């Protein structure tokens, strides 16, 4: 029997197929295995880690504090693991994920180097069959897509990639052996989190750095620092209470007392003192939590945006560069608020230039570098920090369909449609971890992954104990959830920004606000109520 046949034979006994070995997929495997399900992960990469496996660019770091951005399901794990810094750097987070995979013996049920190309549901056999890029197929009654929200890196569709004589890299597909910029003229395209984190470190090595900026983004100082022993001890002493409390917050992160005042009901002096304190403290939630209405009232938001713009002007010495770095087309917080280390300071270095590609867009690559509508820039290396086909990209790259004719491409043609961001009408037994229209990317991601996995596990237990084996959302429940999602977003300032939350960074992608922004607390209550009511809004059958 060949290795492939052997795998297939074993896999025919699977209860659950999981796609993706990032934090969501790994916890799903752990949880379901402990409940007695035969589950296996299929993972495109050569190892675990998901986003932390692929994004190895210099400066890559989580913008949620490390004591929060970690699994809560095992108290020994959270007590024993030691985070060296306030915010986890990519290498440390990847070490942590590897530690979790080893500690709970997860690798034996993960098939690496296996990209899933198609998934098809048969109503007759009540099974999902997934097909890998090499043509292998595996089936199981249930399938969980743990494919991530920022896992399909995208470069603009420009001419000239083959002409360029230098090197091209994307931050989301960074080489494992690193990149040496010494002596090179480097161009970075993009000033989202990936660009802003990598630019100061690339500038340290490169002979010359040109940053090509289309949209200036707001970024706050991260104030990263070595983990303080007393902070770690205090946090660990009340870890389980803090984890529970996190579910009663909007972003799934405890420790930030909710604001009580509007930015407009205090004096300018008081307001600026509050922003100054938050600026000094570091952290995006802290800043956006300065007042109650920063994400819902434009006038209130303007005060926080102005404060941040003045900080940029005070840091960047060249007034023209400073002005170009001041965001002017979206309220602060409506695009992902970035945390940086020395980002604005980097523009004071003589060998770093900022080029505005909003007024003179990039036309393509040339033999020597990059050409905009008004100049050519000679470069040895171009770093694309141009982001991802966020939230829907990874799912849509898989040909997901059912034998009743449902297809993911058609289903999501005008934007994602889900019930609770966990399942879709017409696609039975297919679950998503932190799918669109759930709080995922607007929350502490690991908490949201755990919440979804726990909900899915309870759901499978409910089916098993009731002798049922098929679950699918009712179309009306999905319609209502989509409408609710849109209504909640429309009550905020978020839709004012051309962000990846809106699909705006991908030409031709429908402009629809994709994450659920009603907050983790309200969302979890809703999910729990749906389950408690016998899976309200779902059709369940044998
Ligand atoms: O991607 P982005 P990212 N011509 O989409 C520009 C998470 N993350 O990889 O804004 C010129 O934010 C684009 O310009 P514009 C985090 O959630 C987290 O940086 O579309 N420029 C933008 O400046 C984050 O939000 C961490 O006008 C072009 C940039 O490329 C998300 O991942 C670290 C262009 C893309 O920014 C994505 O971040 C890193 C074009 N044709 C990432 N096309 C942390 O935890 C695109 N751009 C800290």
Coordinates of C-alpha atoms and ligand atoms in Angstrom, one line a residue:
X1 CA 0.0 0.0 0.0
X2 CA 1.4 3.4 -0.9
X3 CA 1.8 6.2 1.6
X4 CA -1.0 8.1 0.0
X5 CA -3.4 5.1 0.1
X6 CA -2.4 4.5 3.8
X7 CA -3.3 8.1 4.6
X8 CA -6.5 7.8 2.8
X9 CA -7.5 4.6 4.5
X10 CA -6.9 6.1 8.0
X11 CA -8.6 9.3 7.0
X12 CA -11.8 7.5 6.0
X13 CA -12.5 7.2 9.7
X14 CA -12.3 10.9 10.4
X15 CA -15.1 12.7 12.1
X16 CA -13.7 16.2 11.5
X17 CA -11.4 17.7 8.9
X18 CA -9.7 20.9 10.0
X19 CA -8.1 23.2 7.5
X20 CA -5.2 25.2 8.9
X21 CA -2.7 24.8 11.8
X22 CA -2.7 28.3 13.1
X23 CA -3.9 29.0 16.6
X24 CA -7.6 28.3 15.8
X25 CA -7.0 25.0 14.0
X26 CA -4.6 23.8 16.7
X27 CA -7.0 24.5 19.5
X28 CA -9.8 22.8 17.5
X29 CA -7.7 19.7 17.2
X30 CA -6.9 19.7 20.9
X31 CA -10.5 20.2 22.0
X32 CA -12.1 17.8 19.6
X33 CA -9.6 15.1 20.2
X34 CA -10.2 15.4 24.0
X35 CA -13.9 14.9 23.3
X36 CA -13.2 11.7 21.4
X37 CA -13.6 12.9 17.9
X38 CA -11.1 11.7 15.3
X39 CA -9.9 15.0 13.9
X40 CA -7.0 15.8 11.5
X41 CA -5.6 19.1 10.4
X42 CA -4.5 19.7 6.8
X43 CA -2.0 22.6 6.6
X44 CA -0.4 24.2 3.5
X45 CA 2.8 25.2 5.4
X46 CA 5.6 22.9 6.5
X47 CA 4.9 23.6 10.1
X48 CA 2.4 25.0 12.6
X49 CA 1.8 28.7 13.4
X50 CA -0.4 30.1 10.6
X51 CA 0.1 33.9 10.4
X52 CA 3.2 33.6 12.7
X53 CA 4.7 31.0 10.4
X54 CA 4.5 33.1 7.3
X55 CA 5.0 36.7 8.5
X56 CA 8.7 36.7 9.4
X57 CA 9.5 40.2 8.2
X58 CA 11.9 42.3 10.5
X59 CA 10.0 43.9 13.3
X60 CA 6.9 41.6 13.1
X61 CA 5.3 41.8 16.5
X62 CA 1.8 41.4 17.9
X63 CA -0.1 44.5 18.8
X64 CA -1.9 42.9 21.7
X65 CA 0.1 42.4 24.9
X66 CA 1.7 38.9 25.2
X67 CA 0.1 38.1 28.5
X68 CA -3.3 38.5 26.7
X69 CA -2.4 37.2 23.3
X70 CA -2.1 33.5 24.3
X71 CA -4.2 30.4 24.9
X72 CA -6.3 30.3 28.1
X73 CA -7.5 26.7 27.8
X74 CA -4.8 25.2 30.0
X75 CA -3.8 26.9 33.3
X76 CA -0.5 25.1 33.6
X77 CA 0.5 26.4 30.1
X78 CA -0.4 30.0 30.9
X79 CA 1.3 29.9 34.3
X80 CA 4.5 28.2 33.0
X81 CA 5.1 30.0 29.7
X82 CA 7.2 33.1 30.1
X83 CA 6.8 36.0 27.7
X84 CA 10.1 38.0 27.5
X85 CA 8.5 41.3 26.4
X86 CA 5.3 43.3 26.8
X87 CA 4.4 42.6 23.1
X88 CA 5.4 39.2 21.6
X89 CA 7.7 39.3 18.7
X90 CA 7.1 36.9 15.8
X91 CA 9.9 34.5 16.7
X92 CA 8.7 34.2 20.3
X93 CA 5.1 33.7 19.3
X94 CA 6.1 31.1 16.8
X95 CA 8.1 29.3 19.5
X96 CA 5.1 29.4 21.8
X97 CA 2.8 27.9 19.1
X98 CA 5.3 25.2 18.5
X99 CA 5.6 24.6 22.2
X100 CA 1.8 24.2 22.4
X101 CA 1.8 21.7 19.5
X102 CA 4.5 19.6 21.2
X103 CA 3.1 19.9 24.7
X104 CA -0.3 18.5 23.6
X105 CA 1.1 16.1 21.1
X106 CA -0.8 17.7 18.2
X107 CA 1.6 17.1 15.3
X108 CA 0.7 13.4 15.0
X109 CA -2.7 14.5 13.6
X110 CA -1.5 17.2 11.3
X111 CA -0.6 16.7 7.7
X112 CA 1.8 19.5 6.6
X113 CA 2.7 20.7 3.1
X114 CA -0.9 20.0 2.1
X115 CA -2.8 22.9 0.5
X116 CA -6.6 22.3 0.2
X117 CA -7.9 23.2 -3.2
X118 CA -11.5 22.0 -3.0
X119 CA -14.2 21.0 -0.6
X120 CA -17.4 19.4 -1.6
X121 CA -20.4 18.4 0.4
X122 CA -22.6 15.4 -0.5
X123 CA -26.1 15.6 0.9
X124 CA -26.5 11.9 0.2
X125 CA -23.6 10.7 2.3
X126 CA -23.6 13.8 4.6
X127 CA -19.9 14.2 4.2
X128 CA -17.4 16.8 3.1
X129 CA -14.7 15.6 0.8
X130 CA -11.7 17.8 0.6
X131 CA -9.1 17.6 -2.2
X132 CA -5.5 18.6 -1.9
X133 CA -3.3 20.3 -4.4
X134 CA -1.7 17.0 -5.2
X135 CA -5.0 15.4 -5.9
X136 CA -5.4 13.4 -2.6
X137 CA -8.9 13.4 -1.2
X138 CA -10.2 12.8 2.3
X139 CA -13.8 12.9 3.7
X140 CA -15.5 13.4 7.0
X141 CA -19.0 14.4 8.1
X142 CA -17.7 17.8 9.5
X143 CA -15.3 20.3 8.2
X144 CA -13.8 23.3 10.1
X145 CA -12.1 26.1 8.1
X146 CA -9.4 27.6 10.3
X147 CA -7.9 29.3 7.3
X148 CA -7.3 32.7 8.9
X149 CA -8.3 36.2 8.1
X150 CA -5.0 37.6 6.8
X151 CA -3.5 34.6 5.1
X152 CA -3.7 35.4 1.4
X153 CA -0.9 37.9 0.6
X154 CA -1.6 40.1 -2.3
X155 CA 0.7 42.1 -4.6
X156 CA -0.7 44.7 -7.0
X157 CA -1.3 43.4 -10.5
X158 CA 1.4 45.6 -12.1
X159 CA 3.5 45.0 -15.2
X160 CA 7.2 44.5 -15.0
X161 CA 7.8 41.9 -12.3
X162 CA 9.8 39.8 -14.8
X163 CA 11.8 42.9 -16.0
X164 CA 13.0 43.9 -12.5
X165 CA 16.6 42.7 -12.0
X166 CA 16.5 43.1 -8.3
X167 CA 14.8 41.1 -5.6
X168 CA 11.1 41.2 -4.6
X169 CA 9.7 40.0 -1.3
X170 CA 6.2 40.2 0.3
X171 CA 6.1 40.7 4.1
X172 CA 3.5 38.0 4.4
X173 CA 5.7 35.4 2.7
X174 CA 9.0 36.3 4.2
X175 CA 12.0 34.0 3.5
X176 CA 12.9 31.7 6.4
X177 CA 16.6 32.5 6.2
X178 CA 15.9 36.2 6.6
X179 CA 17.0 39.1 4.3
X180 CA 20.2 41.1 4.5
X181 CA 19.6 44.7 3.3
X182 CA 23.2 45.8 3.9
X183 CA 24.4 48.0 1.1
X184 CA 21.1 47.9 -0.8
X185 CA 18.7 50.5 -2.1
X186 CA 15.4 49.2 -0.8
X187 CA 11.9 50.3 -1.6
X188 CA 9.0 49.5 0.7
X189 CA 5.5 49.7 -0.8
X190 CA 2.7 50.0 1.8
X191 CA 2.4 51.7 5.2
X192 CA -0.1 49.5 7.0
X193 CA 1.1 47.5 10.1
X194 CA 3.6 45.4 8.2
X195 CA 5.2 48.3 6.5
X196 CA 5.3 50.5 9.6
X197 CA 6.8 47.7 11.7
X198 CA 9.4 46.7 9.2
X199 CA 10.5 50.2 7.9
X200 CA 12.6 51.3 11.0
X201 CA 14.5 48.0 10.9
X202 CA 15.1 47.9 7.2
X203 CA 16.3 51.5 7.5
X204 CA 18.9 50.4 10.0
X205 CA 20.6 48.1 7.5
X206 CA 19.8 49.5 4.0
X207 CA 22.1 51.9 2.1
X208 CA 19.0 53.8 1.1
X209 CA 15.3 53.3 1.8
X210 CA 12.4 54.8 -0.2
X211 CA 8.9 54.3 1.3
X212 CA 6.1 54.5 -1.2
X213 CA 3.0 55.6 0.6
X214 CA -0.5 55.7 -0.8
X215 CA -2.4 56.4 2.5
X216 CA -0.9 57.7 5.6
X217 CA -2.0 55.7 8.6
X218 CA -2.2 56.5 12.3
X219 CA 0.4 54.8 14.4
X220 CA 1.0 55.1 18.1
X221 CA 4.2 54.2 20.0
X222 CA 4.0 50.6 21.2
X223 CA 6.3 51.3 24.2
X224 CA 7.4 47.7 24.1
X225 CA 9.7 46.8 26.9
X226 CA 11.1 43.7 28.7
X227 CA 8.4 41.9 30.7
X228 CA 8.4 43.4 34.2
X229 CA 8.5 40.6 36.8
X230 CA 6.0 42.2 39.1
X231 CA 3.6 42.8 36.2
X232 CA 3.8 39.1 35.1
X233 CA 3.4 37.9 38.6
X234 CA 0.3 40.1 39.2
X235 CA -1.2 39.0 35.9
X236 CA -0.6 35.3 36.5
X237 CA -2.0 35.5 40.0
X238 CA -5.4 36.4 38.6
X239 CA -5.1 34.8 35.1
X240 CA -8.4 32.9 35.2
X241 CA -10.4 35.8 36.4
X242 CA -8.8 38.0 33.8
X243 CA -9.6 35.5 31.0
X244 CA -13.2 35.4 32.1
X245 CA -13.4 39.2 32.4
X246 CA -12.1 39.5 28.8
X247 CA -15.3 38.1 27.5
X248 CA -17.2 41.0 29.0
X249 CA -15.3 43.6 27.1
X250 CA -15.7 44.9 23.5
X251 CA -12.3 43.8 22.3
X252 CA -11.8 40.6 24.3
X253 CA -9.1 42.2 26.4
X254 CA -9.5 42.8 30.2
X255 CA -7.8 45.5 32.2
X256 CA -9.0 48.6 30.4
X257 CA -11.7 50.3 32.5
X258 CA -14.5 51.5 30.1
X259 CA -14.5 55.2 29.5
X260 CA -17.3 57.2 31.0
X261 CA -17.2 60.6 29.3
X262 CA -17.6 61.9 25.8
X263 CA -14.5 63.6 24.3
X264 CA -16.7 66.6 23.8
X265 CA -17.9 67.1 27.4
X266 CA -14.5 67.8 28.9
X267 CA -12.3 70.9 28.4
X268 CA -9.6 70.9 25.7
X269 CA -7.0 70.8 28.5
X270 CA -8.5 67.8 30.1
X271 CA -8.9 66.0 26.8
X272 CA -5.3 66.6 25.8
X273 CA -4.1 65.4 29.2
X274 CA -6.0 62.2 28.7
X275 CA -4.5 61.6 25.2
X276 CA -1.1 62.5 26.5
X277 CA -1.4 59.8 29.3
X278 CA -2.6 57.2 26.8
X279 CA 0.2 58.1 24.4
X280 CA 2.7 57.6 27.1
X281 CA 1.2 54.3 28.2
X282 CA 1.2 52.8 24.7
X283 CA -1.4 50.5 23.1
X284 CA -4.2 51.1 20.7
X285 CA -7.2 50.0 22.8
X286 CA -6.0 52.3 25.6
X287 CA -6.0 55.3 23.3
X288 CA -9.3 54.5 21.7
X289 CA -10.7 54.0 25.1
X290 CA -9.9 57.5 26.2
X291 CA -13.5 58.6 25.7
X292 CA -16.8 56.9 25.0
X293 CA -17.4 58.2 21.5
X294 CA -14.2 58.1 19.6
X295 CA -15.4 55.4 17.2
X296 CA -19.0 56.7 16.9
X297 CA -18.8 60.5 16.7
X298 CA -16.7 62.2 14.1
X299 CA -16.3 65.4 16.0
X300 CA -15.1 63.5 19.1
X301 CA -12.8 61.4 16.9
X302 CA -11.3 64.6 15.3
X303 CA -9.9 65.6 18.7
X304 CA -8.0 62.3 19.0
X305 CA -7.0 62.4 15.3
X306 CA -5.7 65.9 15.7
X307 CA -3.7 65.0 18.8
X308 CA -2.0 62.1 17.0
X309 CA -1.3 64.3 13.9
X310 CA 0.4 66.9 16.2
X311 CA 2.6 64.2 17.6
X312 CA 3.7 63.3 14.1
X313 CA 4.5 67.0 13.3
X314 CA 6.4 67.2 16.6
X315 CA 8.5 64.2 15.7
X316 CA 9.3 64.5 12.0
X317 CA 11.7 67.3 11.3
X318 CA 11.0 68.0 7.7
X319 CA 7.6 69.8 7.6
X320 CA 6.7 68.5 4.1
X321 CA 7.4 64.9 5.1
X322 CA 5.6 65.3 8.4
X323 CA 2.5 66.6 6.6
X324 CA 2.6 63.7 4.2
X325 CA 2.7 61.3 7.1
X326 CA -0.4 62.9 8.7
X327 CA -3.4 60.8 7.9
X328 CA -6.1 62.9 6.3
X329 CA -8.7 60.7 4.8
X330 CA -10.0 58.6 7.7
X331 CA -10.8 59.0 11.4
X332 CA -8.3 57.5 13.8
X333 CA -9.1 53.8 14.7
X334 CA -11.2 53.2 11.6
X335 CA -8.3 51.6 9.9
X336 CA -6.3 49.2 12.1
X337 CA -4.5 51.5 14.5
X338 CA -0.8 50.6 14.3
X339 CA 1.7 50.3 17.1
X340 CA 5.2 51.1 16.2
X341 CA 8.7 51.5 17.5
X342 CA 10.6 54.5 16.0
X343 CA 8.5 54.7 12.9
X344 CA 8.2 58.5 12.6
X345 CA 11.7 59.0 13.9
X346 CA 13.0 56.9 10.9
X347 CA 12.0 59.7 8.5
X348 CA 14.6 62.0 10.2
X349 CA 17.4 59.8 8.8
X350 CA 19.2 61.2 5.8
X351 CA 19.0 58.0 3.8
X352 CA 15.2 57.5 4.1
X353 CA 12.8 59.2 1.7
X354 CA 9.0 59.2 1.6
X355 CA 7.3 59.2 -1.8
X356 CA 3.6 60.0 -2.2
X357 CA 2.1 57.5 -4.6
X358 CA -1.4 58.8 -4.1
X359 CA -0.6 61.9 -6.2
X360 CA 1.7 60.0 -8.6
X361 CA 0.6 56.3 -8.5
X362 CA 3.0 53.5 -9.2
X363 CA 2.7 52.2 -12.8
X364 CA 4.8 49.1 -12.5
X365 CA 8.3 47.6 -12.1
X366 CA 11.1 48.3 -14.6
X367 CA 14.4 46.7 -15.1
X368 CA 16.0 49.2 -12.6
X369 CA 13.2 49.6 -10.0
X370 CA 9.8 51.2 -9.8
X371 CA 8.1 53.7 -12.1
X372 CA 5.4 56.1 -10.9
X373 CA 3.5 58.5 -13.1
X374 CA 6.2 61.1 -12.6
X375 CA 9.5 59.4 -11.9
X376 CA 11.6 56.2 -11.9
X377 CA 13.2 55.0 -8.7
X378 CA 16.3 52.8 -8.9
X379 CA 16.2 50.0 -6.4
X380 CA 18.0 46.7 -5.6
X381 CA 15.1 45.3 -3.6
X382 CA 11.3 45.9 -3.4
X383 CA 9.4 44.9 -0.3
X384 CA 5.7 44.6 -0.8
X385 CA 3.9 45.4 2.4
X386 CA 0.7 45.6 0.4
X387 CA -1.4 43.4 2.6
X388 CA -3.9 40.6 2.1
X389 CA -7.2 39.6 0.5
X390 CA -8.5 39.8 4.0
X391 CA -11.3 37.8 5.8
X392 CA -12.8 36.2 2.7
X393 CA -9.6 35.5 0.5
X394 CA -8.6 32.2 2.0
X395 CA -12.1 30.7 1.9
X396 CA -12.7 31.8 -1.6
X397 CA -9.4 30.3 -2.8
X398 CA -10.8 26.9 -2.0
X399 CA -13.5 25.7 -4.4
X400 CA -16.1 25.1 -1.7
X401 CA -19.4 23.7 -3.0
X402 CA -22.2 21.3 -2.3
X403 CA -24.0 18.8 -4.5
X404 CA -27.1 21.0 -4.2
X405 CA -25.3 23.6 -6.3
X406 CA -24.2 26.0 -3.6
X407 CA -20.8 27.6 -4.4
X408 CA -18.7 29.9 -2.2
X409 CA -17.8 32.2 -5.1
X410 CA -21.4 32.9 -5.9
X411 CA -22.5 33.0 -2.3
X412 CA -20.0 35.7 -1.4
X413 CA -20.1 37.5 -4.7
X414 CA -21.5 40.7 -3.1
X415 CA -19.6 40.3 0.2
X416 CA -19.6 37.6 2.9
X417 CA -22.9 36.1 4.1
X418 CA -22.8 34.1 7.3
X419 CA -24.8 33.2 10.4
X420 CA -22.8 34.4 13.4
X421 CA -19.6 34.3 11.3
X422 CA -19.5 30.5 12.1
X423 CA -21.6 28.9 9.4
X424 CA -23.4 29.6 6.1
X425 CA -26.9 28.8 4.9
X426 CA -26.7 26.1 2.1
X427 CA -23.4 24.7 3.4
X428 CA -24.2 22.1 6.0
X429 CA -21.6 20.9 8.6
X430 CA -19.1 23.5 7.5
X431 CA -17.8 25.7 10.3
X432 CA -15.5 28.7 10.2
X433 CA -13.2 29.9 13.0
X434 CA -13.4 33.7 13.2
X435 CA -15.2 33.9 9.9
X436 CA -16.4 37.2 8.5
X437 CA -19.2 38.8 10.5
X438 CA -17.7 37.6 13.8
X439 CA -15.5 39.9 16.0
X440 CA -12.3 38.0 15.2
X441 CA -10.0 40.6 13.8
X442 CA -11.6 43.3 16.0
X443 CA -10.7 41.3 19.1
X444 CA -7.9 39.4 20.8
X445 CA -7.8 36.8 18.1
X446 CA -6.8 33.8 20.3
X447 CA -9.8 34.5 22.6
X448 CA -12.1 34.6 19.6
X449 CA -10.6 31.4 18.2
X450 CA -11.2 29.7 21.6
X451 CA -14.7 31.0 21.8
X452 CA -15.6 29.7 18.3
X453 CA -13.9 26.3 18.9
X454 CA -15.7 25.9 22.2
X455 CA -19.0 26.8 20.5
X456 CA -18.4 24.4 17.6
X457 CA -17.4 21.6 20.1
X458 CA -20.6 22.1 22.1
X459 CA -22.6 22.1 18.9
X460 CA -21.1 18.8 17.8
X461 CA -21.8 17.3 21.3
X462 CA -25.4 18.5 21.0
X463 CA -25.7 16.8 17.7
X464 CA -24.1 13.6 18.9
X465 CA -26.1 13.4 22.1
X466 CA -29.3 13.9 20.1
X467 CA -28.5 11.4 17.4
X468 CA -28.3 14.1 14.8
X469 CA -25.6 14.6 12.2
X470 CA -26.5 17.6 10.1
X471 CA -26.7 21.2 10.9
X472 CA -27.2 24.2 8.6
X473 CA -28.3 27.8 9.2
X474 CA -31.8 28.8 8.1
X475 CA -31.6 31.4 5.3
X476 CA -33.6 33.9 7.4
X477 CA -31.2 33.6 10.3
X478 CA -28.4 34.4 8.0
X479 CA -30.2 37.3 6.4
X480 CA -30.9 38.7 9.8
X481 CA -27.3 38.3 11.0
X482 CA -26.0 40.0 7.8
X483 CA -28.4 42.9 8.3
X484 CA -27.5 43.2 12.0
X485 CA -23.8 43.2 11.2
X486 CA -24.3 46.0 8.7
X487 CA -26.5 48.0 11.0
X488 CA -23.9 47.7 13.8
X489 CA -21.1 48.9 11.5
X490 CA -23.2 51.7 10.1
X491 CA -23.7 53.1 13.6
X492 CA -19.9 53.6 13.9
X493 CA -17.3 55.5 12.0
X494 CA -15.6 52.4 10.6
X495 CA -17.2 52.4 7.1
X496 CA -15.7 55.9 6.5
X497 CA -12.3 54.4 5.9
X498 CA -11.1 52.6 2.8
X499 CA -9.7 49.7 4.9
X500 CA -9.2 46.0 4.4
X501 CA -12.2 45.6 6.8
X502 CA -14.2 47.1 3.9
X503 CA -12.4 45.1 1.2
X504 CA -11.1 48.4 -0.1
X505 CA -7.5 47.3 -0.6
X506 CA -8.4 44.7 -3.3
X507 CA -9.5 46.2 -6.6
X508 CA -12.9 44.9 -7.5
X509 CA -13.7 43.4 -4.1
X510 CA -17.2 44.3 -2.8
X511 CA -17.2 47.2 -0.4
X512 CA -18.8 45.8 2.6
X513 CA -17.8 46.1 6.3
X514 CA -16.8 42.5 7.2
X515 CA -16.0 42.2 10.9
X516 CA -18.7 42.3 13.6
X517 CA -18.1 45.4 15.6
X518 CA -20.8 45.0 18.2
X519 CA -18.2 43.9 20.6
X520 CA -17.1 40.5 22.0
X521 CA -19.4 40.7 25.0
X522 CA -22.6 41.2 23.0
X523 CA -21.4 38.7 20.4
X524 CA -20.6 35.9 22.9
X525 CA -24.0 36.4 24.6
X526 CA -25.7 36.0 21.3
X527 CA -23.8 32.8 20.4
X528 CA -24.5 31.4 23.9
X529 CA -28.2 32.3 23.6
X530 CA -28.5 30.6 20.2
X531 CA -27.0 27.4 21.6
X532 CA -29.1 27.5 24.8
X533 CA -32.3 27.8 22.7
X534 CA -31.4 24.5 21.0
X535 CA -29.4 26.1 18.2
X536 CA -31.9 28.7 17.2
X537 CA -31.8 29.7 13.5
X538 CA -30.3 26.3 12.5
X539 CA -31.9 23.3 10.9
X540 CA -30.8 20.1 12.6
X541 CA -31.5 16.7 11.2
X542 CA -30.3 13.1 11.4
Ligands
LIG1 O1 -1.6 45.3 5.2 P1 -2.6 46.6 5.0 P2 -0.6 45.0 6.3 N1 -0.2 51.1 -4.4 O2 -3.6 46.2 4.1 C1 -0.7 49.7 0.5 C2 -2.5 42.6 10.7 N2 -1.1 42.8 11.1 O3 0.1 43.7 6.0 O4 -4.1 52.1 2.5 C3 0.3 51.6 -3.3 O5 -2.9 47.2 6.3 C4 -1.9 50.2 1.2 O6 -2.3 51.4 0.8 P3 -3.9 51.9 1.1 C5 -3.2 43.9 11.1 O7 -4.5 43.6 11.5 C6 -0.9 42.8 12.4 O8 0.2 46.1 6.7 O9 -4.7 50.7 0.5 N3 0.1 51.2 -2.1 C7 -1.4 50.0 2.6 O10 -0.7 51.1 3.0 C8 -3.1 44.7 9.8 O11 -4.1 45.7 9.8 C9 0.3 43.1 12.9 O12 -4.1 53.1 0.3 C10 -0.6 50.1 -2.0 C11 -0.5 48.8 2.5 O13 -0.2 48.7 1.2 C12 -3.3 43.6 8.8 O14 -2.6 42.5 9.3 C13 1.4 43.2 12.0 C14 -1.2 49.4 -3.1 C15 -1.2 47.5 3.0 O15 -1.6 47.7 4.3 C16 -2.8 44.0 7.4 O16 -1.6 44.7 7.6 C17 1.1 43.1 10.6 C18 -0.9 49.9 -4.3 N4 -1.4 49.4 -5.5 C19 -0.1 42.9 10.2 N5 -1.9 48.3 -2.7 C20 0.4 43.2 14.3 O17 0.0 42.4 15.1 C21 -1.8 48.3 -1.3 N6 -1.0 49.4 -0.9 C22 1.1 44.4 14.8

